Coordinates of C-alpha atoms in Angstrom, one line a residue:
M1 CA 0.0 0.0 0.0
P2 CA 1.6 3.3 -1.0
A3 CA 2.5 5.7 1.9
L4 CA 0.5 8.8 2.4
P5 CA 2.3 12.1 1.7
E6 CA 3.1 14.2 4.8
P7 CA 1.1 17.3 5.2
P8 CA 2.7 20.5 4.4
H9 CA 4.5 22.3 7.3
Q10 CA 2.3 25.3 6.9
L11 CA -0.9 23.3 7.4
L12 CA 0.4 21.8 10.7
K13 CA 1.1 25.2 12.1
M14 CA -2.3 26.5 11.2
L15 CA -4.0 23.5 13.0
K16 CA -1.9 24.0 16.1
D17 CA -2.8 27.7 16.3
D18 CA -6.5 27.0 15.9
S19 CA -6.4 24.4 18.7
F20 CA -4.8 26.8 21.2
T21 CA -7.3 29.5 20.3
A22 CA -10.2 27.1 20.9
L23 CA -8.9 26.0 24.2
A24 CA -8.3 29.5 25.4
R25 CA -11.8 30.6 24.4
A26 CA -13.3 27.5 26.1
S27 CA -11.4 28.3 29.3
H28 CA -12.5 31.9 29.2
N29 CA -16.2 30.9 28.7
R30 CA -16.0 28.4 31.6
K31 CA -14.6 31.0 34.0
K32 CA -17.3 33.5 32.9
A33 CA -20.0 30.9 33.5
E34 CA -18.7 30.1 36.9
K35 CA -18.6 33.7 37.9
L36 CA -22.1 34.3 36.6
S37 CA -23.3 31.2 38.5
N38 CA -21.7 32.4 41.7
E39 CA -23.2 35.8 41.3
L40 CA -26.7 34.4 40.7
E41 CA -26.3 32.0 43.7
D42 CA -25.3 34.9 46.0
E43 CA -28.1 37.0 44.7
E44 CA -30.6 34.2 45.4
I45 CA -29.2 33.5 48.9
T46 CA -29.4 37.2 49.7
R47 CA -33.0 37.4 48.4
L48 CA -34.0 34.3 50.5
F49 CA -32.5 35.7 53.7
T50 CA -33.5 39.3 53.2
P51 CA -35.9 40.1 56.2
S52 CA -39.6 40.5 55.3
T53 CA -42.9 39.7 56.9
N54 CA -43.8 36.7 54.8
R55 CA -40.4 35.3 54.7
Q56 CA -40.0 35.7 58.5
I57 CA -43.2 33.8 59.1
S58 CA -42.1 31.0 56.7
F59 CA -38.7 30.9 58.4
R60 CA -40.2 30.6 61.8
R61 CA -42.5 27.8 60.7
A62 CA -39.6 25.8 59.1
P63 CA -38.4 24.1 62.3
A64 CA -41.9 22.7 63.1
F65 CA -42.3 21.5 59.5
I66 CA -38.9 19.9 59.6
A67 CA -39.7 18.2 62.9
L68 CA -43.0 16.8 61.5
L69 CA -41.2 15.5 58.4
T70 CA -38.6 13.9 60.7
V71 CA -41.3 12.1 62.8
V72 CA -43.1 10.8 59.7
L73 CA -40.1 9.8 57.6
A74 CA -37.7 8.6 60.4
P75 CA -39.0 5.0 60.6
W76 CA -38.4 4.5 56.9
F77 CA -34.8 5.7 57.1
F78 CA -33.7 4.5 60.5
I79 CA -35.5 1.1 61.0
P80 CA -33.2 -1.5 59.4
S81 CA -34.7 -4.2 57.3
Y82 CA -33.5 -6.9 59.7
S83 CA -35.8 -5.4 62.4
L84 CA -38.8 -6.0 60.2
H85 CA -37.6 -9.5 59.5
Y86 CA -37.0 -10.2 63.2
S87 CA -40.5 -8.9 64.1
S88 CA -42.1 -11.2 61.5
L89 CA -40.2 -14.1 63.1
V90 CA -41.4 -13.2 66.6
L91 CA -45.0 -12.8 65.5
G92 CA -44.8 -16.1 63.7
G93 CA -43.5 -17.8 66.9
L94 CA -46.2 -16.3 69.0
S95 CA -48.9 -17.5 66.5
D96 CA -47.5 -21.0 66.6
S97 CA -47.4 -21.0 70.5
F98 CA -50.9 -19.7 70.7
A99 CA -52.2 -22.4 68.3
S100 CA -50.4 -25.1 70.4
R101 CA -51.9 -23.8 73.6
M102 CA -55.4 -23.7 72.1
F103 CA -55.0 -27.3 71.0
N104 CA -54.0 -28.3 74.5
F105 CA -57.0 -26.5 76.0
A106 CA -59.5 -28.1 73.6
P107 CA -60.1 -31.2 75.8
R108 CA -60.6 -29.0 78.8
F109 CA -63.2 -26.9 77.0
D110 CA -65.0 -30.0 75.9
A111 CA -65.1 -31.3 79.6
L112 CA -66.3 -27.9 80.7
E113 CA -69.1 -27.9 78.2
D114 CA -70.2 -31.3 79.3
A115 CA -70.2 -30.2 82.9
L116 CA -72.3 -27.2 82.1
E117 CA -74.8 -29.2 80.2
N118 CA -75.0 -31.6 83.2
L119 CA -75.6 -28.7 85.5
E120 CA -78.3 -27.2 83.3
L121 CA -80.1 -30.6 83.2
R122 CA -80.0 -30.8 87.0
L123 CA -81.3 -27.3 87.4
S124 CA -84.1 -28.0 85.0
Y125 CA -85.0 -31.1 87.0
L126 CA -84.9 -29.2 90.3
E127 CA -87.1 -26.4 88.9
A128 CA -89.6 -29.0 87.7
H129 CA -89.7 -31.3 90.7
C130 CA -88.7 -29.2 93.7
I131 CA -90.2 -26.3 95.6
S132 CA -88.6 -23.4 97.4
T133 CA -88.2 -23.2 101.1
S134 CA -90.7 -20.3 101.3
S135 CA -93.3 -22.3 99.4
V136 CA -92.8 -25.2 101.8
D137 CA -93.2 -22.9 104.8
R138 CA -96.3 -21.3 103.3
Y139 CA -97.8 -24.7 102.6
V140 CA -97.1 -25.8 106.2
R141 CA -98.7 -22.7 107.6
Q142 CA -101.8 -23.0 105.4
A143 CA -102.2 -26.7 106.4
L144 CA -101.9 -25.9 110.1
D145 CA -104.2 -23.0 109.9
Q146 CA -106.8 -25.0 108.0
H147 CA -106.7 -27.8 110.6
S148 CA -106.8 -25.2 113.4
L149 CA -110.2 -23.9 112.4
A150 CA -111.8 -26.7 114.4
Y151 CA -110.0 -25.7 117.6
L152 CA -110.6 -21.9 117.5
G153 CA -113.3 -22.2 120.0
R154 CA -111.0 -23.8 122.6
K155 CA -108.7 -21.5 124.5
D156 CA -105.1 -22.7 124.7
Y157 CA -103.9 -22.1 128.3
A158 CA -100.4 -23.3 127.4
L159 CA -99.9 -20.6 124.7
E160 CA -97.0 -18.3 125.6
S161 CA -98.7 -15.2 124.3
H162 CA -101.6 -15.9 126.7
G163 CA -99.3 -16.3 129.7
G164 CA -98.1 -19.9 129.5
R165 CA -94.4 -20.5 130.2
I166 CA -91.9 -23.4 130.3
N167 CA -91.1 -24.9 133.6
Y168 CA -87.4 -25.7 133.1
D169 CA -87.2 -27.7 136.4
L170 CA -89.5 -30.3 134.8
T171 CA -88.0 -30.1 131.3
S172 CA -85.4 -32.3 129.6
Q173 CA -82.3 -30.8 128.1
P174 CA -82.7 -30.3 124.3
V175 CA -80.2 -31.5 121.8
R176 CA -77.4 -29.1 120.7
T177 CA -77.3 -29.3 117.0
S178 CA -77.1 -27.0 114.0
V179 CA -79.5 -29.0 111.8
W180 CA -83.2 -29.1 112.2
H181 CA -83.6 -32.5 110.6
I182 CA -85.9 -31.3 107.9
P183 CA -84.9 -32.6 104.4
L184 CA -85.5 -29.3 102.7
L185 CA -84.0 -27.1 105.5
S186 CA -80.8 -26.7 107.3
S187 CA -79.7 -23.9 109.5
S188 CA -76.5 -22.8 111.2
Q189 CA -78.6 -21.3 114.0
P190 CA -78.9 -23.1 117.5
T191 CA -81.8 -25.4 118.1
P192 CA -85.0 -23.5 119.0
S193 CA -85.8 -23.3 122.7
P194 CA -88.7 -25.3 124.3
E195 CA -90.8 -22.2 124.0
V196 CA -91.5 -23.0 120.4
A197 CA -93.7 -25.9 121.6
I198 CA -96.1 -23.4 123.1
D199 CA -95.9 -20.7 120.4
A200 CA -98.5 -20.2 117.7
D201 CA -96.0 -19.2 115.1
N202 CA -94.4 -22.6 114.5
G203 CA -93.3 -22.8 110.9
L204 CA -91.3 -25.6 109.3
G205 CA -88.3 -26.4 111.4
S206 CA -89.5 -24.5 114.5
C207 CA -89.7 -27.5 116.7
W208 CA -88.3 -28.4 120.1
L209 CA -85.7 -31.1 119.4
L210 CA -85.0 -33.8 122.0
E211 CA -81.7 -35.7 121.9
A212 CA -83.4 -39.1 122.3
T213 CA -86.6 -41.0 121.6
S214 CA -88.1 -39.8 124.9
G215 CA -88.2 -36.8 127.2
Q216 CA -90.5 -34.4 129.0
L217 CA -91.7 -30.8 128.8
G218 CA -93.0 -29.0 131.8
I219 CA -95.5 -26.3 131.2
T220 CA -96.9 -23.7 133.7
L221 CA -100.4 -22.8 132.4
A222 CA -101.7 -19.2 132.1
R223 CA -104.5 -20.1 134.6
R224 CA -105.4 -22.8 137.0
I225 CA -107.8 -24.9 135.0
R226 CA -109.8 -28.2 135.0
V227 CA -108.0 -29.8 132.1
S228 CA -110.4 -31.3 129.5
H229 CA -108.3 -31.9 126.3
I230 CA -104.7 -32.0 125.2
T231 CA -104.0 -31.2 121.6
L232 CA -100.8 -32.1 119.7
E233 CA -99.8 -31.0 116.2
H234 CA -97.0 -31.8 113.7
V235 CA -96.1 -30.6 110.2
P236 CA -97.2 -32.5 107.1
P237 CA -95.3 -35.7 106.2
Q238 CA -94.5 -34.4 102.7
V239 CA -92.0 -31.9 104.1
S240 CA -90.7 -33.5 107.3
D241 CA -89.1 -36.6 108.6
M242 CA -92.0 -38.3 110.4
R243 CA -89.7 -40.7 112.2
L244 CA -89.0 -37.8 114.5
A245 CA -92.6 -37.2 115.4
P246 CA -93.7 -38.2 118.9
R247 CA -95.8 -41.4 119.1
Q248 CA -97.0 -42.3 122.6
L249 CA -97.4 -39.5 125.1
L250 CA -98.4 -39.4 128.7
I251 CA -99.8 -36.2 130.2
W252 CA -99.2 -35.6 133.9
G253 CA -100.9 -33.1 136.2
M254 CA -99.0 -31.7 139.2
V255 CA -101.2 -31.6 142.3
D256 CA -100.1 -28.8 144.5
D257 CA -103.4 -28.5 146.5
E258 CA -103.6 -30.7 149.6
S259 CA -107.4 -30.9 149.5
A260 CA -107.3 -32.0 145.9
A261 CA -104.6 -34.5 146.7
H262 CA -106.7 -36.0 149.5
R263 CA -109.8 -36.3 147.2
I264 CA -107.7 -38.1 144.6
R265 CA -106.3 -40.6 147.2
E266 CA -109.7 -41.3 148.6
A267 CA -111.4 -41.8 145.2
S268 CA -111.2 -45.0 143.3
I269 CA -110.1 -43.7 140.0
K270 CA -110.7 -46.0 137.1
Y271 CA -107.7 -45.8 134.8
P272 CA -107.7 -47.4 131.3
L273 CA -105.9 -50.7 131.2
S274 CA -103.2 -49.4 129.0
L275 CA -102.5 -46.5 131.4
T276 CA -102.6 -48.9 134.4
N277 CA -100.0 -51.1 132.9
R278 CA -97.9 -48.1 132.1
L279 CA -98.1 -46.7 135.7
Q280 CA -96.7 -50.0 137.0
T281 CA -93.4 -49.2 135.4
K282 CA -93.6 -45.4 135.5
P283 CA -95.6 -44.1 138.5
S284 CA -94.5 -40.5 137.9
P285 CA -92.5 -38.3 135.5
L286 CA -88.7 -39.0 135.5
I287 CA -88.1 -35.3 136.5
S288 CA -90.7 -34.7 139.2
A289 CA -88.9 -32.6 141.8
S290 CA -90.6 -34.8 144.5
Q291 CA -94.0 -33.4 143.6
F292 CA -97.3 -35.3 143.5
F293 CA -98.3 -36.1 139.9
V294 CA -101.4 -37.9 138.5
P295 CA -101.8 -39.2 135.0
L296 CA -104.3 -37.3 132.9
V297 CA -104.3 -39.1 129.6
L298 CA -102.2 -41.6 127.6
F299 CA -102.5 -41.3 123.8
E300 CA -100.8 -42.0 120.5
Y301 CA -100.3 -39.4 117.8
D302 CA -101.1 -40.9 114.4
I303 CA -98.8 -39.7 111.7
H304 CA -100.9 -41.4 109.0
S305 CA -104.1 -39.4 109.9
D306 CA -105.3 -36.7 107.6
D307 CA -105.5 -34.4 110.6
L308 CA -102.3 -32.7 111.5
I309 CA -103.8 -31.4 114.7
Q310 CA -105.1 -34.2 117.0
S311 CA -107.0 -33.7 120.2
F312 CA -107.4 -36.2 123.1
S313 CA -109.7 -36.1 126.1
V314 CA -108.4 -36.5 129.7
I315 CA -109.8 -39.0 132.2
D316 CA -113.3 -37.9 133.3
D317 CA -112.7 -38.8 136.9
F318 CA -110.5 -35.7 137.5
T319 CA -113.2 -33.5 136.1
L320 CA -115.8 -35.1 138.4
L321 CA -113.4 -34.6 141.3
D322 CA -113.1 -30.9 140.5
V323 CA -109.3 -31.1 140.4
A324 CA -107.6 -28.1 138.8
F325 CA -104.1 -28.0 137.6
E326 CA -101.6 -25.1 137.0
T327 CA -98.6 -27.2 135.9
I328 CA -98.6 -30.2 133.6
V329 CA -95.9 -32.4 132.1
V330 CA -95.9 -33.7 128.5
D331 CA -94.0 -37.0 128.8
I332 CA -92.9 -38.3 125.4
L333 CA -92.5 -42.0 125.7
D334 CA -91.3 -42.9 122.2
N335 CA -91.4 -41.8 118.6
Y336 CA -91.7 -43.3 115.1
G337 CA -88.1 -44.7 114.9
G338 CA -85.9 -41.6 114.7
G339 CA -82.8 -41.1 116.8
E340 CA -84.3 -37.8 118.1
T341 CA -87.7 -36.4 118.7
C342 CA -89.2 -33.2 117.3
L343 CA -92.1 -31.6 119.2
Y344 CA -93.9 -28.8 117.3
R345 CA -96.8 -27.7 119.5
V346 CA -98.8 -28.7 122.5
R347 CA -102.1 -27.1 123.5
V348 CA -103.9 -27.5 126.8
H349 CA -107.7 -26.8 127.0
G350 CA -110.1 -26.7 129.9
E351 CA -112.2 -24.5 132.2
E352 CA -110.8 -22.0 134.6
A353 CA -111.2 -23.0 138.2

């Protein structure tokens, strides 16, 4: 390939001069542009920081605006990505742990539901087949009031509100217990005192409770009377344990008048055979305080009778002998098979001497 001819010397010199000229002009233009840029920048800065009302207000609001931007944007710039990853791992672990615990609790929840269903069934049964204590007490009072109508004409001289009182010297000690032996009732209160047996307000559970199958209750009457009848009452068998009801009872009259005692000794009193046989083994009350007692009546309370209140006549001979009594003893000989005896109310009727 043939070699190219060298350019003429004059041409090289001309190109060199043009290059230096272009470089010098470019450098001059750059410096001029930088100067102009600096002047414009200074002018703009001066304008921005020149005091004026609007600019001063904007400048004063700038820190609050910058603080707001910092609060809003800071989490995006300062929370590392690994923190987000770690949080997701923690939440995932908590979710797995909660699911595991819920799985373990499932059998317990099932057992609790079964127990609740059982309880609901029992409550439904109780509501359908049982009655409340207040209903039972109301039923007892209504029954006693209904049976008392036949005895309203007979004054009760043993009634506490009429002046009757308990003679503790002739009374057995009651049992000390916190339960009244009524299936639908229990109480943390002490056993009622013997006064409940001569009180008209004797609701369910208000009975005088003896610690054995036998015992005696001494009563001082409101007046000295010629006793004609003894009345005994008990609560309905539907709401009480009838094994605790007294069965055979012997009523004694204390003779504290010498002339009356003489008339009794001189008379040939005809006692029923059952009473005569009883007197052979028990001629007087167990607690007699060395007083002279005579038997007035021996009777049996019938728990199977429709009448809750049952009345019994005393021996006619004492009425004929005109013997009056102020103190009597209710001698409970036995009951219907219970370990204790519950006496609700005793009434004593007669004529004032």
